């Protein structure tokens, strides 16, 4: 006797992924809408307290996004693990280590700019992924999801680097995360951040190359699928 459709593993997987993408889309859409409404209401003053207004939801969305590494690892999402790992760790480090730990950095304009870039990319990406799971495809959305990152992702990395640069004086003054180890060894966290700046740009090159190859493959296959439908 055949199983009902809703009991089949593929159906359960697609249902789970659809709900995951929907939750992420709603979260990032709420953040972007909130930031837009605040900017039109309060102008540049809204940029100073962006983190206080939407930081909690932003941290929640980015924490949940770590599930994507598990999705790839267990095979329910088809993507390459290392590029996604690099993208997610960039955000986690910037958001939780650099911004959340330093109140002075939270008031910088770069935080607002960074959140706008992140949410623009994620709203489009999660919309595309959510519809793809249920077999809906729009050529315009496919092209946008595979193209929007090209100008915005490098700007994200530059904004992340600038956020690190602006945070260095505070890490130096307050000694956050700097610690002494046994045998007269110590970790001076500003040095760690400076090293990470180099890693950030190396990772950007690797991730950009991967995304470009992925874009080429998706846009090459997309017209073929459209003709077959």
PDB file of C-alpha atoms in Angstrom:
ATOM      1  CA  UNK A   1       0.000   0.000   0.000  1.00  0.00           C
ATOM      2  CA  UNK A   2       1.447   3.353  -1.017  1.00  0.00           C
ATOM      3  CA  UNK A   3       2.147   5.904   1.686  1.00  0.00           C
ATOM      4  CA  UNK A   4       0.111   9.123   1.745  1.00  0.00           C
ATOM      5  CA  UNK A   5       1.989  12.017   0.160  1.00  0.00           C
ATOM      6  CA  UNK A   6       2.397  13.838   3.458  1.00  0.00           C
ATOM      7  CA  UNK A   7       4.206  10.825   4.968  1.00  0.00           C
ATOM      8  CA  UNK A   8       6.787  10.530   2.209  1.00  0.00           C
ATOM      9  CA  UNK A   9      10.325  11.664   3.196  1.00  0.00           C
ATOM     10  CA  UNK A  10      10.597  14.078   0.265  1.00  0.00           C
ATOM     11  CA  UNK A  11       7.329  15.777   1.225  1.00  0.00           C
ATOM     12  CA  UNK A  12       8.421  16.126   4.859  1.00  0.00           C
ATOM     13  CA  UNK A  13      11.779  17.523   3.790  1.00  0.00           C
ATOM     14  CA  UNK A  14      10.217  20.085   1.466  1.00  0.00           C
ATOM     15  CA  UNK A  15       7.660  21.082   4.097  1.00  0.00           C
ATOM     16  CA  UNK A  16      10.396  21.625   6.659  1.00  0.00           C
ATOM     17  CA  UNK A  17      12.546  23.648   4.230  1.00  0.00           C
ATOM     18  CA  UNK A  18       9.555  25.733   3.135  1.00  0.00           C
ATOM     19  CA  UNK A  19       8.733  26.603   6.761  1.00  0.00           C
ATOM     20  CA  UNK A  20      12.370  27.386   7.495  1.00  0.00           C
ATOM     21  CA  UNK A  21      12.676  29.707   4.491  1.00  0.00           C
ATOM     22  CA  UNK A  22       9.312  31.291   5.322  1.00  0.00           C
ATOM     23  CA  UNK A  23      10.371  32.045   8.905  1.00  0.00           C
ATOM     24  CA  UNK A  24      13.627  33.573   7.700  1.00  0.00           C
ATOM     25  CA  UNK A  25      11.850  35.591   5.013  1.00  0.00           C
ATOM     26  CA  UNK A  26       9.362  36.951   7.546  1.00  0.00           C
ATOM     27  CA  UNK A  27      12.144  37.845   9.977  1.00  0.00           C
ATOM     28  CA  UNK A  28      14.286  39.669   7.443  1.00  0.00           C
ATOM     29  CA  UNK A  29      11.269  41.354   5.868  1.00  0.00           C
ATOM     30  CA  UNK A  30      10.210  42.623   9.283  1.00  0.00           C
ATOM     31  CA  UNK A  31      13.706  43.999   9.909  1.00  0.00           C
ATOM     32  CA  UNK A  32      13.893  45.724   6.527  1.00  0.00           C
ATOM     33  CA  UNK A  33      10.368  47.165   6.811  1.00  0.00           C
ATOM     34  CA  UNK A  34      11.054  48.380  10.341  1.00  0.00           C
ATOM     35  CA  UNK A  35      14.303  50.063   9.285  1.00  0.00           C
ATOM     36  CA  UNK A  36      12.629  51.699   6.285  1.00  0.00           C
ATOM     37  CA  UNK A  37       9.686  52.994   8.349  1.00  0.00           C
ATOM     38  CA  UNK A  38      11.997  54.333  11.052  1.00  0.00           C
ATOM     39  CA  UNK A  39      14.159  56.111   8.478  1.00  0.00           C
ATOM     40  CA  UNK A  40      11.164  57.858   6.879  1.00  0.00           C
ATOM     41  CA  UNK A  41       9.856  58.779  10.341  1.00  0.00           C
ATOM     42  CA  UNK A  42      13.058  59.922  12.058  1.00  0.00           C
ATOM     43  CA  UNK A  43      15.558  60.430   9.231  1.00  0.00           C
ATOM     44  CA  UNK A  44      19.259  59.985   9.994  1.00  0.00           C
ATOM     45  CA  UNK A  45      18.548  59.850  13.731  1.00  0.00           C
ATOM     46  CA  UNK A  46      17.049  56.392  13.221  1.00  0.00           C
ATOM     47  CA  UNK A  47      20.405  55.065  12.038  1.00  0.00           C
ATOM     48  CA  UNK A  48      22.045  55.639  15.400  1.00  0.00           C
ATOM     49  CA  UNK A  49      19.743  53.311  17.338  1.00  0.00           C
ATOM     50  CA  UNK A  50      19.202  50.714  14.599  1.00  0.00           C
ATOM     51  CA  UNK A  51      20.787  47.998  16.707  1.00  0.00           C
ATOM     52  CA  UNK A  52      18.614  48.774  19.719  1.00  0.00           C
ATOM     53  CA  UNK A  53      15.456  48.657  17.590  1.00  0.00           C
ATOM     54  CA  UNK A  54      16.038  45.493  15.572  1.00  0.00           C
ATOM     55  CA  UNK A  55      19.224  43.934  16.958  1.00  0.00           C
ATOM     56  CA  UNK A  56      17.401  41.167  18.832  1.00  0.00           C
ATOM     57  CA  UNK A  57      15.505  39.952  15.752  1.00  0.00           C
ATOM     58  CA  UNK A  58      18.673  40.243  13.666  1.00  0.00           C
ATOM     59  CA  UNK A  59      20.604  38.093  16.110  1.00  0.00           C
ATOM     60  CA  UNK A  60      17.772  35.568  16.193  1.00  0.00           C
ATOM     61  CA  UNK A  61      17.650  35.287  12.383  1.00  0.00           C
ATOM     62  CA  UNK A  62      21.415  34.912  12.112  1.00  0.00           C
ATOM     63  CA  UNK A  63      21.483  32.286  14.863  1.00  0.00           C
ATOM     64  CA  UNK A  64      18.774  30.267  13.127  1.00  0.00           C
ATOM     65  CA  UNK A  65      20.695  30.514   9.849  1.00  0.00           C
ATOM     66  CA  UNK A  66      23.353  28.215  11.319  1.00  0.00           C
ATOM     67  CA  UNK A  67      20.863  25.417  10.678  1.00  0.00           C
ATOM     68  CA  UNK A  68      21.761  25.771   7.006  1.00  0.00           C
ATOM     69  CA  UNK A  69      25.113  24.146   7.705  1.00  0.00           C
ATOM     70  CA  UNK A  70      23.260  21.173   9.174  1.00  0.00           C
ATOM     71  CA  UNK A  71      20.914  21.125   6.177  1.00  0.00           C
ATOM     72  CA  UNK A  72      23.861  20.834   3.811  1.00  0.00           C
ATOM     73  CA  UNK A  73      25.682  18.323   6.008  1.00  0.00           C
ATOM     74  CA  UNK A  74      22.744  15.892   6.187  1.00  0.00           C
ATOM     75  CA  UNK A  75      21.836  16.413   2.530  1.00  0.00           C
ATOM     76  CA  UNK A  76      18.402  18.061   2.732  1.00  0.00           C
ATOM     77  CA  UNK A  77      19.755  21.186   1.041  1.00  0.00           C
ATOM     78  CA  UNK A  78      21.951  20.951  -2.049  1.00  0.00           C
ATOM     79  CA  UNK A  79      24.787  23.427  -1.726  1.00  0.00           C
ATOM     80  CA  UNK A  80      28.503  23.520  -0.952  1.00  0.00           C
ATOM     81  CA  UNK A  81      29.335  23.560   2.734  1.00  0.00           C
ATOM     82  CA  UNK A  82      32.520  25.657   2.773  1.00  0.00           C
ATOM     83  CA  UNK A  83      31.200  28.769   0.937  1.00  0.00           C
ATOM     84  CA  UNK A  84      28.069  28.808   3.101  1.00  0.00           C
ATOM     85  CA  UNK A  85      30.213  28.324   6.205  1.00  0.00           C
ATOM     86  CA  UNK A  86      32.351  31.313   5.251  1.00  0.00           C
ATOM     87  CA  UNK A  87      29.307  33.507   4.629  1.00  0.00           C
ATOM     88  CA  UNK A  88      27.648  32.578   7.915  1.00  0.00           C
ATOM     89  CA  UNK A  89      30.765  32.876  10.064  1.00  0.00           C
ATOM     90  CA  UNK A  90      31.417  36.347   8.606  1.00  0.00           C
ATOM     91  CA  UNK A  91      28.072  37.526   9.888  1.00  0.00           C
ATOM     92  CA  UNK A  92      28.244  35.715  13.219  1.00  0.00           C
ATOM     93  CA  UNK A  93      31.665  37.186  14.006  1.00  0.00           C
ATOM     94  CA  UNK A  94      30.702  40.710  12.960  1.00  0.00           C
ATOM     95  CA  UNK A  95      27.297  40.671  14.633  1.00  0.00           C
ATOM     96  CA  UNK A  96      28.024  38.852  17.886  1.00  0.00           C
ATOM     97  CA  UNK A  97      31.734  39.452  18.464  1.00  0.00           C
ATOM     98  CA  UNK A  98      32.297  42.934  17.032  1.00  0.00           C
ATOM     99  CA  UNK A  99      28.952  44.756  17.275  1.00  0.00           C
ATOM    100  CA  UNK A 100      27.098  43.139  20.179  1.00  0.00           C
ATOM    101  CA  UNK A 101      30.082  43.251  22.520  1.00  0.00           C
ATOM    102  CA  UNK A 102      30.777  46.981  22.032  1.00  0.00           C
ATOM    103  CA  UNK A 103      27.928  49.416  22.733  1.00  0.00           C
ATOM    104  CA  UNK A 104      29.882  52.253  21.139  1.00  0.00           C
ATOM    105  CA  UNK A 105      30.009  50.383  17.816  1.00  0.00           C
ATOM    106  CA  UNK A 106      26.259  49.724  17.937  1.00  0.00           C
ATOM    107  CA  UNK A 107      25.625  53.462  17.440  1.00  0.00           C
ATOM    108  CA  UNK A 108      27.745  53.737  14.283  1.00  0.00           C
ATOM    109  CA  UNK A 109      26.105  54.351  10.907  1.00  0.00           C
ATOM    110  CA  UNK A 110      27.940  51.341   9.474  1.00  0.00           C
ATOM    111  CA  UNK A 111      25.689  49.016  11.510  1.00  0.00           C
ATOM    112  CA  UNK A 112      22.595  50.365   9.763  1.00  0.00           C
ATOM    113  CA  UNK A 113      24.268  50.119   6.344  1.00  0.00           C
ATOM    114  CA  UNK A 114      25.399  46.575   7.051  1.00  0.00           C
ATOM    115  CA  UNK A 115      21.939  45.471   8.185  1.00  0.00           C
ATOM    116  CA  UNK A 116      20.388  46.940   5.014  1.00  0.00           C
ATOM    117  CA  UNK A 117      22.802  44.993   2.807  1.00  0.00           C
ATOM    118  CA  UNK A 118      22.310  41.735   4.721  1.00  0.00           C
ATOM    119  CA  UNK A 119      18.534  41.961   4.657  1.00  0.00           C
ATOM    120  CA  UNK A 120      18.312  42.903   0.985  1.00  0.00           C
ATOM    121  CA  UNK A 121      20.278  39.804   0.061  1.00  0.00           C
ATOM    122  CA  UNK A 122      18.391  37.539   2.444  1.00  0.00           C
ATOM    123  CA  UNK A 123      14.895  38.674   1.487  1.00  0.00           C
ATOM    124  CA  UNK A 124      15.574  37.847  -2.153  1.00  0.00           C
ATOM    125  CA  UNK A 125      17.464  34.631  -1.388  1.00  0.00           C
ATOM    126  CA  UNK A 126      14.842  33.216   0.965  1.00  0.00           C
ATOM    127  CA  UNK A 127      11.990  34.184  -1.359  1.00  0.00           C
ATOM    128  CA  UNK A 128      13.686  32.353  -4.228  1.00  0.00           C
ATOM    129  CA  UNK A 129      14.501  29.303  -2.072  1.00  0.00           C
ATOM    130  CA  UNK A 130      11.005  29.170  -0.564  1.00  0.00           C
ATOM    131  CA  UNK A 131       9.304  29.159  -3.952  1.00  0.00           C
ATOM    132  CA  UNK A 132      11.828  26.731  -5.453  1.00  0.00           C
ATOM    133  CA  UNK A 133      11.015  24.151  -2.768  1.00  0.00           C
ATOM    134  CA  UNK A 134       7.361  24.067  -3.862  1.00  0.00           C
ATOM    135  CA  UNK A 135       8.238  24.033  -7.559  1.00  0.00           C
ATOM    136  CA  UNK A 136       7.471  27.651  -8.399  1.00  0.00           C
ATOM    137  CA  UNK A 137       9.974  29.490 -10.579  1.00  0.00           C
ATOM    138  CA  UNK A 138       9.969  33.020 -11.967  1.00  0.00           C
ATOM    139  CA  UNK A 139      12.733  33.942 -14.383  1.00  0.00           C
ATOM    140  CA  UNK A 140      12.928  37.511 -13.042  1.00  0.00           C
ATOM    141  CA  UNK A 141      13.276  36.303  -9.450  1.00  0.00           C
ATOM    142  CA  UNK A 142      15.842  33.687 -10.469  1.00  0.00           C
ATOM    143  CA  UNK A 143      17.904  36.317 -12.261  1.00  0.00           C
ATOM    144  CA  UNK A 144      17.608  38.731  -9.311  1.00  0.00           C
ATOM    145  CA  UNK A 145      18.616  36.123  -6.729  1.00  0.00           C
ATOM    146  CA  UNK A 146      21.635  35.159  -8.830  1.00  0.00           C
ATOM    147  CA  UNK A 147      22.665  38.739  -9.648  1.00  0.00           C
ATOM    148  CA  UNK A 148      21.863  41.005  -6.684  1.00  0.00           C
ATOM    149  CA  UNK A 149      24.769  39.658  -4.649  1.00  0.00           C
ATOM    150  CA  UNK A 150      27.300  40.717  -7.306  1.00  0.00           C
ATOM    151  CA  UNK A 151      27.361  44.426  -6.309  1.00  0.00           C
ATOM    152  CA  UNK A 152      26.097  44.010  -2.738  1.00  0.00           C
ATOM    153  CA  UNK A 153      28.277  41.198  -1.391  1.00  0.00           C
ATOM    154  CA  UNK A 154      31.572  43.115  -1.878  1.00  0.00           C
ATOM    155  CA  UNK A 155      29.915  46.151  -0.267  1.00  0.00           C
ATOM    156  CA  UNK A 156      28.920  43.908   2.658  1.00  0.00           C
ATOM    157  CA  UNK A 157      32.525  42.821   3.127  1.00  0.00           C
ATOM    158  CA  UNK A 158      33.736  46.434   2.966  1.00  0.00           C
ATOM    159  CA  UNK A 159      31.131  47.443   5.558  1.00  0.00           C
ATOM    160  CA  UNK A 160      32.141  44.503   7.761  1.00  0.00           C
ATOM    161  CA  UNK A 161      35.796  45.515   7.480  1.00  0.00           C
ATOM    162  CA  UNK A 162      34.908  49.118   8.339  1.00  0.00           C
ATOM    163  CA  UNK A 163      32.931  47.928  11.378  1.00  0.00           C
ATOM    164  CA  UNK A 164      36.003  46.004  12.561  1.00  0.00           C
ATOM    165  CA  UNK A 165      38.193  49.064  11.956  1.00  0.00           C
ATOM    166  CA  UNK A 166      35.879  51.275  14.002  1.00  0.00           C
ATOM    167  CA  UNK A 167      35.728  48.710  16.816  1.00  0.00           C
ATOM    168  CA  UNK A 168      39.515  48.407  17.261  1.00  0.00           C
ATOM    169  CA  UNK A 169      39.943  51.453  19.565  1.00  0.00           C
ATOM    170  CA  UNK A 170      37.244  50.113  21.900  1.00  0.00           C
ATOM    171  CA  UNK A 171      38.722  46.627  22.027  1.00  0.00           C
ATOM    172  CA  UNK A 172      42.084  48.248  22.779  1.00  0.00           C
ATOM    173  CA  UNK A 173      40.651  50.495  25.509  1.00  0.00           C
ATOM    174  CA  UNK A 174      38.403  47.983  27.260  1.00  0.00           C
ATOM    175  CA  UNK A 175      40.478  44.855  26.684  1.00  0.00           C
ATOM    176  CA  UNK A 176      37.412  42.873  25.604  1.00  0.00           C
ATOM    177  CA  UNK A 177      38.286  39.246  24.808  1.00  0.00           C
ATOM    178  CA  UNK A 178      41.983  39.927  25.473  1.00  0.00           C
ATOM    179  CA  UNK A 179      43.271  37.465  28.029  1.00  0.00           C
ATOM    180  CA  UNK A 180      46.420  36.141  29.638  1.00  0.00           C
ATOM    181  CA  UNK A 181      47.372  32.516  29.227  1.00  0.00           C
ATOM    182  CA  UNK A 182      49.751  30.323  31.254  1.00  0.00           C
ATOM    183  CA  UNK A 183      53.523  30.560  30.696  1.00  0.00           C
ATOM    184  CA  UNK A 184      53.437  34.354  30.170  1.00  0.00           C
ATOM    185  CA  UNK A 185      51.413  34.057  26.975  1.00  0.00           C
ATOM    186  CA  UNK A 186      48.517  36.337  26.152  1.00  0.00           C
ATOM    187  CA  UNK A 187      45.890  36.950  23.491  1.00  0.00           C
ATOM    188  CA  UNK A 188      45.539  40.580  22.421  1.00  0.00           C
ATOM    189  CA  UNK A 189      42.206  40.591  20.650  1.00  0.00           C
ATOM    190  CA  UNK A 190      42.799  43.654  18.407  1.00  0.00           C
ATOM    191  CA  UNK A 191      45.601  41.667  16.758  1.00  0.00           C
ATOM    192  CA  UNK A 192      43.177  38.786  16.206  1.00  0.00           C
ATOM    193  CA  UNK A 193      40.748  41.185  14.498  1.00  0.00           C
ATOM    194  CA  UNK A 194      43.499  42.592  12.272  1.00  0.00           C
ATOM    195  CA  UNK A 195      44.418  39.083  11.169  1.00  0.00           C
ATOM    196  CA  UNK A 196      40.750  38.348  10.571  1.00  0.00           C
ATOM    197  CA  UNK A 197      40.539  41.389   8.283  1.00  0.00           C
ATOM    198  CA  UNK A 198      42.969  39.691   5.907  1.00  0.00           C
ATOM    199  CA  UNK A 199      41.066  36.405   6.180  1.00  0.00           C
ATOM    200  CA  UNK A 200      37.838  38.289   5.436  1.00  0.00           C
ATOM    201  CA  UNK A 201      39.059  39.502   2.047  1.00  0.00           C
ATOM    202  CA  UNK A 202      40.578  36.132   1.159  1.00  0.00           C
ATOM    203  CA  UNK A 203      37.258  34.496   2.022  1.00  0.00           C
ATOM    204  CA  UNK A 204      35.435  37.099  -0.086  1.00  0.00           C
ATOM    205  CA  UNK A 205      37.441  36.104  -3.155  1.00  0.00           C
ATOM    206  CA  UNK A 206      36.710  32.409  -2.607  1.00  0.00           C
ATOM    207  CA  UNK A 207      32.991  32.986  -1.923  1.00  0.00           C
ATOM    208  CA  UNK A 208      32.596  35.391  -4.844  1.00  0.00           C
ATOM    209  CA  UNK A 209      34.188  32.887  -7.219  1.00  0.00           C
ATOM    210  CA  UNK A 210      31.876  30.133  -5.987  1.00  0.00           C
ATOM    211  CA  UNK A 211      28.738  32.289  -6.239  1.00  0.00           C
ATOM    212  CA  UNK A 212      29.699  33.391  -9.734  1.00  0.00           C
ATOM    213  CA  UNK A 213      30.122  29.773 -10.877  1.00  0.00           C
ATOM    214  CA  UNK A 214      26.800  28.891  -9.255  1.00  0.00           C
ATOM    215  CA  UNK A 215      25.108  31.834 -10.990  1.00  0.00           C
ATOM    216  CA  UNK A 216      26.467  30.737 -14.368  1.00  0.00           C
ATOM    217  CA  UNK A 217      25.177  27.196 -13.868  1.00  0.00           C
ATOM    218  CA  UNK A 218      21.719  28.255 -12.613  1.00  0.00           C
ATOM    219  CA  UNK A 219      21.115  30.817 -15.361  1.00  0.00           C
ATOM    220  CA  UNK A 220      22.305  28.341 -17.985  1.00  0.00           C
ATOM    221  CA  UNK A 221      19.877  25.644 -16.781  1.00  0.00           C
ATOM    222  CA  UNK A 222      16.936  27.960 -16.093  1.00  0.00           C
ATOM    223  CA  UNK A 223      15.958  28.684 -19.745  1.00  0.00           C
ATOM    224  CA  UNK A 224      16.118  24.962 -20.536  1.00  0.00           C
ATOM    225  CA  UNK A 225      13.682  24.175 -17.730  1.00  0.00           C
ATOM    226  CA  UNK A 226      11.398  26.951 -18.882  1.00  0.00           C
ATOM    227  CA  UNK A 227      11.237  25.480 -22.419  1.00  0.00           C
ATOM    228  CA  UNK A 228      10.396  22.024 -21.100  1.00  0.00           C
ATOM    229  CA  UNK A 229       7.487  23.298 -19.004  1.00  0.00           C
TER     230      UNK A 229
END
